[in-house]
């Protein structure tokens, strides 16, 4: 039986050869069932090598001829007219091309790059986002104090801090734009720019010699203890006004290269590297005017004396360095999830300017004398600068929905941390010696020498925007 099956197999192979090389012959014609009729097969041995008897071959041949008759009857029409079959015949032109889970009628052209921020078959990208971020609060010493009417505005003696401690940190809007283009199939260049609006917090108050007491606090090292420059004190002792403001501004610009590491229809990984600039400005200013009232003599003052003070602490940070990062995106249907992680490494140029001025008019009519000293910007005035190595890690997470083939709406979260910056409030020194003459005067005030104080800063918040590939 083993040899019989082997004979059937060979006969089937030979029949296939006959159909290929002699398509015009009818399979059921008399005398056409022998493979010897085919060219080159005239001397086929009667038996296979290893057959014990030729009878098994003859029986197998008879079975094949019976099967051939059945096949010939079942043949209703030719399978092919002999013309070649193209790839497009197997794939109709109406089939949709799916890119990143979204069906599109336009199939990418040969040689066209699949790139963009949406893993589509476009070369360029543009994203624009509204930033709703919250900067970290900044620290300052107490800069304004209030107390009940008739109570000296001194911290610890009934006075309470009206401005100082943690300031800022409120919702700050901004804008971010990112654009670029793929130059080759896997490499592109791009630019990114973002800024935050001014994160500011202030305090302003005035008095007419009645009501709440107002003062500008300091610590007197001559007679150790808390004191204040009085702005308003009831019973017509002092009256005047004070205003204080803290402002933080951030801006960034980047130029980077994007190298595709992996890409398929639903997943993409890009490596990023390039140049980064950050600008971080923190400014603190305060000004006040104090007029001695008719009863100023009760506290050792001179009625009619007018004193003004202006202090300014202006810190600037300029970062120049490189960046390394990775962006990963996952697409499912119309939804897309993206994560961007980067670290910025480089030099942080830090500078701070401390400036103060004051005037004193002993009776309000004789004329004011000006001094290069404010209420707190005294002996340490000047411009100070240094360079420090700094790094800034960054994380962006984004969920986007594609409502058009090449347009997405997105919502995301961003976090950015600066490890070494100068902040204005950290460089306000409220300690000085009034023994050399309380301000406004020429001093000296024996303030501590200037010293750089390291600080850190982070910003975080929500991003709302859209992405366009073209």
GROMACS .gro file of C-alpha atoms in nm:
model
  470
    1UNK     CA    1   0.000   0.000   0.000
    2UNK     CA    2   0.290   0.232   0.069
    3UNK     CA    3   0.416   0.201  -0.286
    4UNK     CA    4   0.069   0.255  -0.423
    5UNK     CA    5   0.034   0.599  -0.260
    6UNK     CA    6   0.377   0.687  -0.385
    7UNK     CA    7   0.264   0.609  -0.738
    8UNK     CA    8  -0.043   0.827  -0.703
    9UNK     CA    9   0.171   1.118  -0.590
   10UNK     CA   10   0.402   1.092  -0.886
   11UNK     CA   11   0.112   1.066  -1.129
   12UNK     CA   12  -0.042   1.384  -0.986
   13UNK     CA   13   0.283   1.571  -1.031
   14UNK     CA   14   0.319   1.456  -1.388
   15UNK     CA   15  -0.038   1.562  -1.470
   16UNK     CA   16   0.035   1.911  -1.336
   17UNK     CA   17   0.338   1.930  -1.562
   18UNK     CA   18   0.129   1.827  -1.857
   19UNK     CA   19  -0.126   2.104  -1.784
   20UNK     CA   20   0.152   2.362  -1.773
   21UNK     CA   21   0.349   2.260  -2.078
   22UNK     CA   22   0.055   2.149  -2.299
   23UNK     CA   23  -0.246   2.361  -2.203
   24UNK     CA   24  -0.421   2.298  -2.534
   25UNK     CA   25  -0.456   1.919  -2.489
   26UNK     CA   26  -0.775   1.783  -2.336
   27UNK     CA   27  -0.711   1.583  -2.023
   28UNK     CA   28  -0.968   1.319  -2.117
   29UNK     CA   29  -0.849   1.256  -2.482
   30UNK     CA   30  -0.777   0.897  -2.585
   31UNK     CA   31  -0.414   0.811  -2.548
   32UNK     CA   32  -0.327   1.134  -2.372
   33UNK     CA   33  -0.315   0.999  -2.021
   34UNK     CA   34   0.049   0.886  -2.041
   35UNK     CA   35   0.323   1.117  -1.928
   36UNK     CA   36   0.528   0.974  -2.207
   37UNK     CA   37   0.330   1.198  -2.446
   38UNK     CA   38   0.501   1.501  -2.292
   39UNK     CA   39   0.834   1.612  -2.445
   40UNK     CA   40   1.134   1.472  -2.261
   41UNK     CA   41   0.939   1.200  -2.085
   42UNK     CA   42   0.938   0.926  -2.359
   43UNK     CA   43   1.152   0.680  -2.166
   44UNK     CA   44   1.001   0.685  -1.818
   45UNK     CA   45   1.086   0.364  -1.630
   46UNK     CA   46   0.798   0.125  -1.569
   47UNK     CA   47   0.866   0.110  -1.197
   48UNK     CA   48   1.012   0.335  -0.926
   49UNK     CA   49   1.349   0.255  -0.782
   50UNK     CA   50   1.294   0.025  -0.491
   51UNK     CA   51   0.959  -0.123  -0.612
   52UNK     CA   52   0.942  -0.495  -0.575
   53UNK     CA   53   0.676  -0.543  -0.845
   54UNK     CA   54   0.559  -0.336  -1.138
   55UNK     CA   55   0.203  -0.450  -1.072
   56UNK     CA   56   0.162  -0.190  -0.796
   57UNK     CA   57   0.252   0.086  -1.039
   58UNK     CA   58   0.002  -0.041  -1.296
   59UNK     CA   59  -0.275  -0.045  -1.034
   60UNK     CA   60  -0.195   0.304  -0.928
   61UNK     CA   61  -0.202   0.420  -1.289
   62UNK     CA   62  -0.551   0.277  -1.331
   63UNK     CA   63  -0.676   0.459  -1.025
   64UNK     CA   64  -0.531   0.786  -1.153
   65UNK     CA   65  -0.703   0.748  -1.492
   66UNK     CA   66  -1.038   0.710  -1.314
   67UNK     CA   67  -0.978   1.019  -1.108
   68UNK     CA   68  -0.871   1.206  -1.420
   69UNK     CA   69  -1.209   1.142  -1.583
   70UNK     CA   70  -1.389   1.286  -1.281
   71UNK     CA   71  -1.166   1.596  -1.280
   72UNK     CA   72  -1.219   1.649  -1.652
   73UNK     CA   73  -1.594   1.645  -1.600
   74UNK     CA   74  -1.577   1.891  -1.315
   75UNK     CA   75  -1.376   2.139  -1.522
   76UNK     CA   76  -1.640   2.397  -1.616
   77UNK     CA   77  -1.425   2.694  -1.710
   78UNK     CA   78  -1.055   2.785  -1.714
   79UNK     CA   79  -0.912   2.941  -1.399
   80UNK     CA   80  -0.719   3.200  -1.600
   81UNK     CA   81  -0.689   3.327  -1.949
   82UNK     CA   82  -0.313   3.325  -1.916
   83UNK     CA   83  -0.275   3.700  -1.852
   84UNK     CA   84  -0.054   3.807  -1.558
   85UNK     CA   85  -0.211   3.901  -1.222
   86UNK     CA   86  -0.102   4.235  -1.068
   87UNK     CA   87  -0.080   4.332  -0.701
   88UNK     CA   88  -0.361   4.585  -0.750
   89UNK     CA   89  -0.592   4.303  -0.867
   90UNK     CA   90  -0.558   4.149  -0.523
   91UNK     CA   91  -0.600   4.483  -0.339
   92UNK     CA   92  -0.883   4.700  -0.481
   93UNK     CA   93  -0.814   5.072  -0.512
   94UNK     CA   94  -1.110   5.153  -0.287
   95UNK     CA   95  -0.941   5.004   0.019
   96UNK     CA   96  -0.873   5.259   0.294
   97UNK     CA   97  -0.523   5.319   0.424
   98UNK     CA   98  -0.509   5.328   0.804
   99UNK     CA   99  -0.248   5.555   0.963
  100UNK     CA  100  -0.224   5.579   1.340
  101UNK     CA  101  -0.566   5.421   1.376
  102UNK     CA  102  -0.742   5.679   1.154
  103UNK     CA  103  -0.865   5.572   0.805
  104UNK     CA  104  -0.747   5.795   0.523
  105UNK     CA  105  -0.818   5.781   0.152
  106UNK     CA  106  -0.470   5.910   0.068
  107UNK     CA  107  -0.207   5.635   0.066
  108UNK     CA  108   0.148   5.765   0.136
  109UNK     CA  109   0.343   5.812  -0.184
  110UNK     CA  110   0.653   5.607  -0.246
  111UNK     CA  111   0.945   5.762  -0.062
  112UNK     CA  112   0.720   5.988   0.145
  113UNK     CA  113   0.818   6.006   0.510
  114UNK     CA  114   0.583   5.920   0.789
  115UNK     CA  115   0.654   6.164   1.067
  116UNK     CA  116   0.506   6.468   1.236
  117UNK     CA  117   0.393   6.461   1.594
  118UNK     CA  118   0.100   6.235   1.507
  119UNK     CA  119   0.293   5.951   1.334
  120UNK     CA  120   0.119   6.039   1.006
  121UNK     CA  121   0.248   6.056   0.650
  122UNK     CA  122   0.325   6.427   0.662
  123UNK     CA  123   0.666   6.592   0.688
  124UNK     CA  124   0.599   6.894   0.912
  125UNK     CA  125   0.424   6.966   1.240
  126UNK     CA  126   0.294   7.264   1.434
  127UNK     CA  127   0.150   7.268   1.785
  128UNK     CA  128   0.017   7.563   1.982
  129UNK     CA  129  -0.087   7.548   2.346
  130UNK     CA  130  -0.237   7.769   2.611
  131UNK     CA  131  -0.046   7.723   2.937
  132UNK     CA  132  -0.228   7.743   3.270
  133UNK     CA  133   0.067   7.703   3.505
  134UNK     CA  134   0.135   7.759   3.873
  135UNK     CA  135   0.488   7.874   3.965
  136UNK     CA  136   0.633   7.786   4.300
  137UNK     CA  137   0.581   8.046   4.574
  138UNK     CA  138   0.882   8.265   4.656
  139UNK     CA  139   1.008   8.347   5.004
  140UNK     CA  140   1.062   8.699   5.138
  141UNK     CA  141   1.104   8.836   5.490
  142UNK     CA  142   0.808   9.037   5.630
  143UNK     CA  143   0.789   9.360   5.431
  144UNK     CA  144   0.467   9.515   5.564
  145UNK     CA  145   0.299   9.485   5.902
  146UNK     CA  146  -0.037   9.603   6.035
  147UNK     CA  147  -0.172   9.644   6.389
  148UNK     CA  148  -0.492   9.765   6.553
  149UNK     CA  149  -0.549  10.141   6.575
  150UNK     CA  150  -0.315  10.308   6.821
  151UNK     CA  151  -0.084  10.001   6.846
  152UNK     CA  152   0.274  10.039   6.724
  153UNK     CA  153   0.303   9.827   6.401
  154UNK     CA  154   0.581   9.599   6.526
  155UNK     CA  155   0.594   9.223   6.474
  156UNK     CA  156   0.537   9.038   6.799
  157UNK     CA  157   0.384   9.336   6.981
  158UNK     CA  158   0.037   9.313   6.833
  159UNK     CA  159   0.148   9.352   6.474
  160UNK     CA  160   0.081   9.096   6.202
  161UNK     CA  161   0.260   9.040   5.873
  162UNK     CA  162   0.057   9.193   5.589
  163UNK     CA  163   0.302   9.106   5.312
  164UNK     CA  164   0.590   8.859   5.326
  165UNK     CA  165   0.664   8.492   5.380
  166UNK     CA  166   0.531   8.295   5.082
  167UNK     CA  167   0.428   8.516   4.791
  168UNK     CA  168   0.312   8.446   4.437
  169UNK     CA  169   0.226   8.099   4.317
  170UNK     CA  170  -0.109   8.187   4.160
  171UNK     CA  171  -0.250   8.072   3.826
  172UNK     CA  172  -0.035   8.226   3.552
  173UNK     CA  173  -0.134   8.196   3.185
  174UNK     CA  174   0.118   8.157   2.907
  175UNK     CA  175   0.168   8.028   2.554
  176UNK     CA  176   0.381   7.757   2.390
  177UNK     CA  177   0.446   7.686   2.022
  178UNK     CA  178   0.641   7.396   1.870
  179UNK     CA  179   0.713   7.361   1.497
  180UNK     CA  180   0.945   7.157   1.279
  181UNK     CA  181   1.000   6.942   0.974
  182UNK     CA  182   1.143   6.601   0.889
  183UNK     CA  183   1.444   6.631   0.659
  184UNK     CA  184   1.481   6.257   0.601
  185UNK     CA  185   1.270   5.956   0.677
  186UNK     CA  186   1.390   5.940   1.038
  187UNK     CA  187   1.545   6.279   1.120
  188UNK     CA  188   1.386   6.619   1.166
  189UNK     CA  189   1.459   6.957   1.320
  190UNK     CA  190   1.230   7.176   1.526
  191UNK     CA  191   1.199   7.480   1.744
  192UNK     CA  192   1.004   7.547   2.061
  193UNK     CA  193   0.916   7.874   2.231
  194UNK     CA  194   0.711   7.938   2.542
  195UNK     CA  195   0.655   8.210   2.799
  196UNK     CA  196   0.454   8.268   3.112
  197UNK     CA  197   0.277   8.587   3.195
  198UNK     CA  198   0.375   8.780   3.502
  199UNK     CA  199   0.317   8.600   3.831
  200UNK     CA  200   0.273   8.892   4.066
  201UNK     CA  201   0.147   8.963   4.413
  202UNK     CA  202   0.133   9.298   4.582
  203UNK     CA  203   0.023   9.497   4.880
  204UNK     CA  204  -0.086   9.857   4.906
  205UNK     CA  205  -0.220  10.054   5.200
  206UNK     CA  206  -0.250  10.412   5.317
  207UNK     CA  207  -0.369  10.601   5.623
  208UNK     CA  208  -0.461  10.951   5.733
  209UNK     CA  209  -0.343  10.930   6.090
  210UNK     CA  210  -0.642  10.725   6.203
  211UNK     CA  211  -0.746  10.361   6.192
  212UNK     CA  212  -0.516  10.063   6.134
  213UNK     CA  213  -0.147  10.109   6.206
  214UNK     CA  214   0.088  10.038   5.914
  215UNK     CA  215   0.464   9.991   5.921
  216UNK     CA  216   0.766   9.854   5.734
  217UNK     CA  217   0.939   9.610   5.970
  218UNK     CA  218   1.312   9.552   6.028
  219UNK     CA  219   1.531   9.412   6.304
  220UNK     CA  220   1.751   9.660   6.490
  221UNK     CA  221   2.083   9.503   6.590
  222UNK     CA  222   2.184   9.815   6.786
  223UNK     CA  223   1.904   9.775   7.037
  224UNK     CA  224   1.817   9.413   6.957
  225UNK     CA  225   1.454   9.375   6.870
  226UNK     CA  226   1.187   9.419   6.607
  227UNK     CA  227   1.112   9.771   6.497
  228UNK     CA  228   0.943   9.936   6.200
  229UNK     CA  229   0.940  10.246   5.987
  230UNK     CA  230   0.597  10.383   6.067
  231UNK     CA  231   0.367  10.470   5.780
  232UNK     CA  232   0.040  10.528   5.965
  233UNK     CA  233  -0.028  10.561   6.337
  234UNK     CA  234  -0.353  10.681   6.492
  235UNK     CA  235  -0.404  11.000   6.688
  236UNK     CA  236  -0.240  11.201   6.406
  237UNK     CA  237   0.107  11.073   6.489
  238UNK     CA  238   0.200  10.950   6.136
  239UNK     CA  239   0.018  10.917   5.807
  240UNK     CA  240   0.124  10.808   5.459
  241UNK     CA  241   0.115  10.516   5.216
  242UNK     CA  242   0.309  10.204   5.115
  243UNK     CA  243   0.307   9.973   4.812
  244UNK     CA  244   0.499   9.648   4.756
  245UNK     CA  245   0.506   9.419   4.455
  246UNK     CA  246   0.671   9.087   4.368
  247UNK     CA  247   0.691   8.982   4.000
  248UNK     CA  248   0.817   8.663   3.832
  249UNK     CA  249   0.862   8.621   3.453
  250UNK     CA  250   0.972   8.308   3.265
  251UNK     CA  251   1.061   8.260   2.899
  252UNK     CA  252   1.223   7.976   2.703
  253UNK     CA  253   1.348   7.904   2.350
  254UNK     CA  254   1.473   7.572   2.213
  255UNK     CA  255   1.622   7.439   1.890
  256UNK     CA  256   1.642   7.063   1.864
  257UNK     CA  257   1.686   6.761   1.642
  258UNK     CA  258   1.445   6.470   1.641
  259UNK     CA  259   1.572   6.119   1.555
  260UNK     CA  260   1.317   5.843   1.513
  261UNK     CA  261   1.415   5.537   1.716
  262UNK     CA  262   1.111   5.320   1.650
  263UNK     CA  263   0.784   5.356   1.461
  264UNK     CA  264   0.486   5.143   1.368
  265UNK     CA  265   0.120   5.216   1.301
  266UNK     CA  266   0.035   5.271   1.669
  267UNK     CA  267   0.362   5.344   1.848
  268UNK     CA  268   0.649   5.588   1.799
  269UNK     CA  269   0.966   5.672   1.992
  270UNK     CA  270   1.185   5.974   1.909
  271UNK     CA  271   1.515   6.079   2.062
  272UNK     CA  272   1.564   6.455   2.109
  273UNK     CA  273   1.874   6.668   2.148
  274UNK     CA  274   1.959   7.034   2.101
  275UNK     CA  275   2.002   7.380   2.254
  276UNK     CA  276   1.799   7.547   2.531
  277UNK     CA  277   1.767   7.901   2.661
  278UNK     CA  278   1.578   7.996   2.977
  279UNK     CA  279   1.518   8.343   3.114
  280UNK     CA  280   1.393   8.375   3.474
  281UNK     CA  281   1.343   8.722   3.620
  282UNK     CA  282   1.229   8.786   3.977
  283UNK     CA  283   1.176   9.144   4.090
  284UNK     CA  284   1.076   9.284   4.428
  285UNK     CA  285   1.009   9.651   4.483
  286UNK     CA  286   0.873   9.859   4.772
  287UNK     CA  287   0.813  10.229   4.824
  288UNK     CA  288   0.656  10.431   5.101
  289UNK     CA  289   0.599  10.785   5.218
  290UNK     CA  290   0.568  10.886   5.583
  291UNK     CA  291   0.455  11.227   5.711
  292UNK     CA  292   0.487  11.315   6.077
  293UNK     CA  293   0.158  11.443   6.214
  294UNK     CA  294   0.085  11.711   6.467
  295UNK     CA  295   0.133  11.464   6.754
  296UNK     CA  296   0.456  11.309   6.624
  297UNK     CA  297   0.646  11.460   6.914
  298UNK     CA  298   0.487  11.201   7.144
  299UNK     CA  299   0.711  10.935   6.987
  300UNK     CA  300   1.016  11.154   6.933
  301UNK     CA  301   0.927  11.273   6.584
  302UNK     CA  302   0.919  11.618   6.427
  303UNK     CA  303   0.575  11.741   6.312
  304UNK     CA  304   0.569  11.803   5.938
  305UNK     CA  305   0.873  11.586   5.857
  306UNK     CA  306   0.838  11.399   5.526
  307UNK     CA  307   1.040  11.084   5.448
  308UNK     CA  308   1.029  10.866   5.135
  309UNK     CA  309   1.185  10.525   5.071
  310UNK     CA  310   1.231  10.320   4.756
  311UNK     CA  311   1.387   9.971   4.747
  312UNK     CA  312   1.438   9.742   4.452
  313UNK     CA  313   1.580   9.389   4.429
  314UNK     CA  314   1.606   9.265   4.070
  315UNK     CA  315   1.730   8.907   4.009
  316UNK     CA  316   1.799   8.774   3.657
  317UNK     CA  317   1.885   8.417   3.554
  318UNK     CA  318   2.001   8.329   3.202
  319UNK     CA  319   2.047   7.962   3.115
  320UNK     CA  320   2.237   7.846   2.804
  321UNK     CA  321   2.287   7.474   2.756
  322UNK     CA  322   2.193   7.152   2.586
  323UNK     CA  323   1.903   6.916   2.615
  324UNK     CA  324   1.856   6.541   2.591
  325UNK     CA  325   1.522   6.368   2.591
  326UNK     CA  326   1.278   6.113   2.457
  327UNK     CA  327   0.924   6.142   2.327
  328UNK     CA  328   0.692   5.841   2.311
  329UNK     CA  329   0.346   5.833   2.158
  330UNK     CA  330   0.077   5.564   2.160
  331UNK     CA  331  -0.220   5.581   1.922
  332UNK     CA  332  -0.549   5.397   1.956
  333UNK     CA  333  -0.823   5.488   1.712
  334UNK     CA  334  -0.872   5.864   1.732
  335UNK     CA  335  -0.692   5.893   2.065
  336UNK     CA  336  -0.324   5.960   2.118
  337UNK     CA  337  -0.118   5.957   2.439
  338UNK     CA  338   0.223   6.128   2.438
  339UNK     CA  339   0.495   6.152   2.701
  340UNK     CA  340   0.798   6.382   2.671
  341UNK     CA  341   1.085   6.366   2.919
  342UNK     CA  342   1.392   6.588   2.891
  343UNK     CA  343   1.677   6.720   3.096
  344UNK     CA  344   1.844   7.056   3.023
  345UNK     CA  345   2.211   7.086   3.125
  346UNK     CA  346   2.427   7.396   3.105
  347UNK     CA  347   2.541   7.725   3.253
  348UNK     CA  348   2.315   7.952   3.456
  349UNK     CA  349   2.433   8.312   3.458
  350UNK     CA  350   2.295   8.473   3.773
  351UNK     CA  351   2.287   8.842   3.855
  352UNK     CA  352   2.108   9.061   4.105
  353UNK     CA  353   2.086   9.434   4.143
  354UNK     CA  354   2.011   9.591   4.481
  355UNK     CA  355   1.917   9.958   4.470
  356UNK     CA  356   1.771  10.193   4.729
  357UNK     CA  357   1.701  10.564   4.758
  358UNK     CA  358   1.548  10.785   5.024
  359UNK     CA  359   1.467  11.148   5.091
  360UNK     CA  360   1.423  11.350   5.410
  361UNK     CA  361   1.249  11.686   5.434
  362UNK     CA  362   1.266  11.794   5.799
  363UNK     CA  363   0.961  12.021   5.794
  364UNK     CA  364   0.800  11.964   5.456
  365UNK     CA  365   0.896  12.310   5.323
  366UNK     CA  366   1.275  12.340   5.352
  367UNK     CA  367   1.351  12.096   5.075
  368UNK     CA  368   1.439  11.725   5.079
  369UNK     CA  369   1.784  11.574   5.115
  370UNK     CA  370   1.842  11.261   4.904
  371UNK     CA  371   2.031  10.952   5.020
  372UNK     CA  372   2.154  10.638   4.845
  373UNK     CA  373   1.970  10.424   5.094
  374UNK     CA  374   1.616  10.294   5.110
  375UNK     CA  375   1.437  10.122   5.394
  376UNK     CA  376   1.610   9.785   5.342
  377UNK     CA  377   1.851   9.834   5.049
  378UNK     CA  378   2.132   9.993   5.247
  379UNK     CA  379   2.500   9.891   5.273
  380UNK     CA  380   2.457   9.593   5.037
  381UNK     CA  381   2.360   9.794   4.732
  382UNK     CA  382   2.527   9.707   4.404
  383UNK     CA  383   2.529   9.468   4.108
  384UNK     CA  384   2.641   9.110   4.171
  385UNK     CA  385   2.692   8.833   3.915
  386UNK     CA  386   2.814   8.473   3.896
  387UNK     CA  387   2.792   8.157   3.678
  388UNK     CA  388   2.675   7.820   3.802
  389UNK     CA  389   2.621   7.480   3.646
  390UNK     CA  390   2.251   7.399   3.648
  391UNK     CA  391   2.013   7.134   3.528
  392UNK     CA  392   1.641   7.143   3.466
  393UNK     CA  393   1.439   6.821   3.426
  394UNK     CA  394   1.111   6.848   3.234
  395UNK     CA  395   0.808   6.622   3.194
  396UNK     CA  396   0.513   6.669   2.957
  397UNK     CA  397   0.215   6.431   2.940
  398UNK     CA  398  -0.052   6.486   2.676
  399UNK     CA  399  -0.380   6.321   2.574
  400UNK     CA  400  -0.505   6.420   2.230
  401UNK     CA  401  -0.815   6.346   2.022
  402UNK     CA  402  -0.808   6.357   1.642
  403UNK     CA  403  -1.121   6.525   1.510
  404UNK     CA  404  -0.975   6.576   1.160
  405UNK     CA  405  -0.726   6.358   0.967
  406UNK     CA  406  -0.435   6.589   1.048
  407UNK     CA  407  -0.562   6.797   1.343
  408UNK     CA  408  -0.573   6.703   1.711
  409UNK     CA  409  -0.704   6.880   2.020
  410UNK     CA  410  -0.501   6.808   2.332
  411UNK     CA  411  -0.496   6.847   2.708
  412UNK     CA  412  -0.180   6.783   2.906
  413UNK     CA  413   0.028   6.835   3.216
  414UNK     CA  414   0.377   6.988   3.239
  415UNK     CA  415   0.636   7.001   3.515
  416UNK     CA  416   0.969   7.184   3.499
  417UNK     CA  417   1.225   7.220   3.777
  418UNK     CA  418   1.523   7.459   3.797
  419UNK     CA  419   1.778   7.344   4.052
  420UNK     CA  420   1.985   7.664   4.090
  421UNK     CA  421   1.839   8.014   4.050
  422UNK     CA  422   1.859   8.349   4.228
  423UNK     CA  423   1.536   8.489   4.369
  424UNK     CA  424   1.495   8.849   4.479
  425UNK     CA  425   1.324   8.791   4.812
  426UNK     CA  426   1.604   8.564   4.934
  427UNK     CA  427   1.846   8.861   4.918
  428UNK     CA  428   1.649   9.108   5.127
  429UNK     CA  429   1.831   9.160   5.457
  430UNK     CA  430   1.603   9.310   5.726
  431UNK     CA  431   1.884   9.337   5.985
  432UNK     CA  432   2.072   9.663   6.032
  433UNK     CA  433   2.210   9.893   6.298
  434UNK     CA  434   2.030  10.220   6.363
  435UNK     CA  435   2.318  10.343   6.579
  436UNK     CA  436   2.473  10.513   6.277
  437UNK     CA  437   2.145  10.684   6.198
  438UNK     CA  438   1.810  10.536   6.108
  439UNK     CA  439   1.710  10.566   5.744
  440UNK     CA  440   1.686  10.780   5.559
  441UNK     CA  441   2.039  10.885   5.633
  442UNK     CA  442   2.390  10.821   5.510
  443UNK     CA  443   2.453  10.531   5.749
  444UNK     CA  444   2.660  10.321   5.785
  445UNK     CA  445   2.399  10.065   5.882
  446UNK     CA  446   2.631   9.772   5.946
  447UNK     CA  447   2.436   9.532   5.731
  448UNK     CA  448   2.584   9.189   5.672
  449UNK     CA  449   2.803   9.163   5.359
  450UNK     CA  450   2.626   9.050   5.047
  451UNK     CA  451   2.609   8.675   4.997
  452UNK     CA  452   2.463   8.472   4.711
  453UNK     CA  453   2.183   8.248   4.829
  454UNK     CA  454   2.101   7.942   4.621
  455UNK     CA  455   1.736   7.873   4.550
  456UNK     CA  456   1.533   7.639   4.335
  457UNK     CA  457   1.213   7.695   4.142
  458UNK     CA  458   0.952   7.476   3.976
  459UNK     CA  459   0.650   7.542   3.759
  460UNK     CA  460   0.365   7.305   3.679
  461UNK     CA  461   0.023   7.317   3.526
  462UNK     CA  462  -0.226   7.230   3.254
  463UNK     CA  463  -0.171   7.265   2.877
  464UNK     CA  464  -0.459   7.313   2.631
  465UNK     CA  465  -0.384   7.316   2.260
  466UNK     CA  466  -0.392   7.164   1.916
  467UNK     CA  467  -0.148   6.982   1.686
  468UNK     CA  468  -0.139   7.024   1.308
  469UNK     CA  469   0.053   6.801   1.064
  470UNK     CA  470   0.102   6.922   0.709
   0.00000   0.00000   0.00000
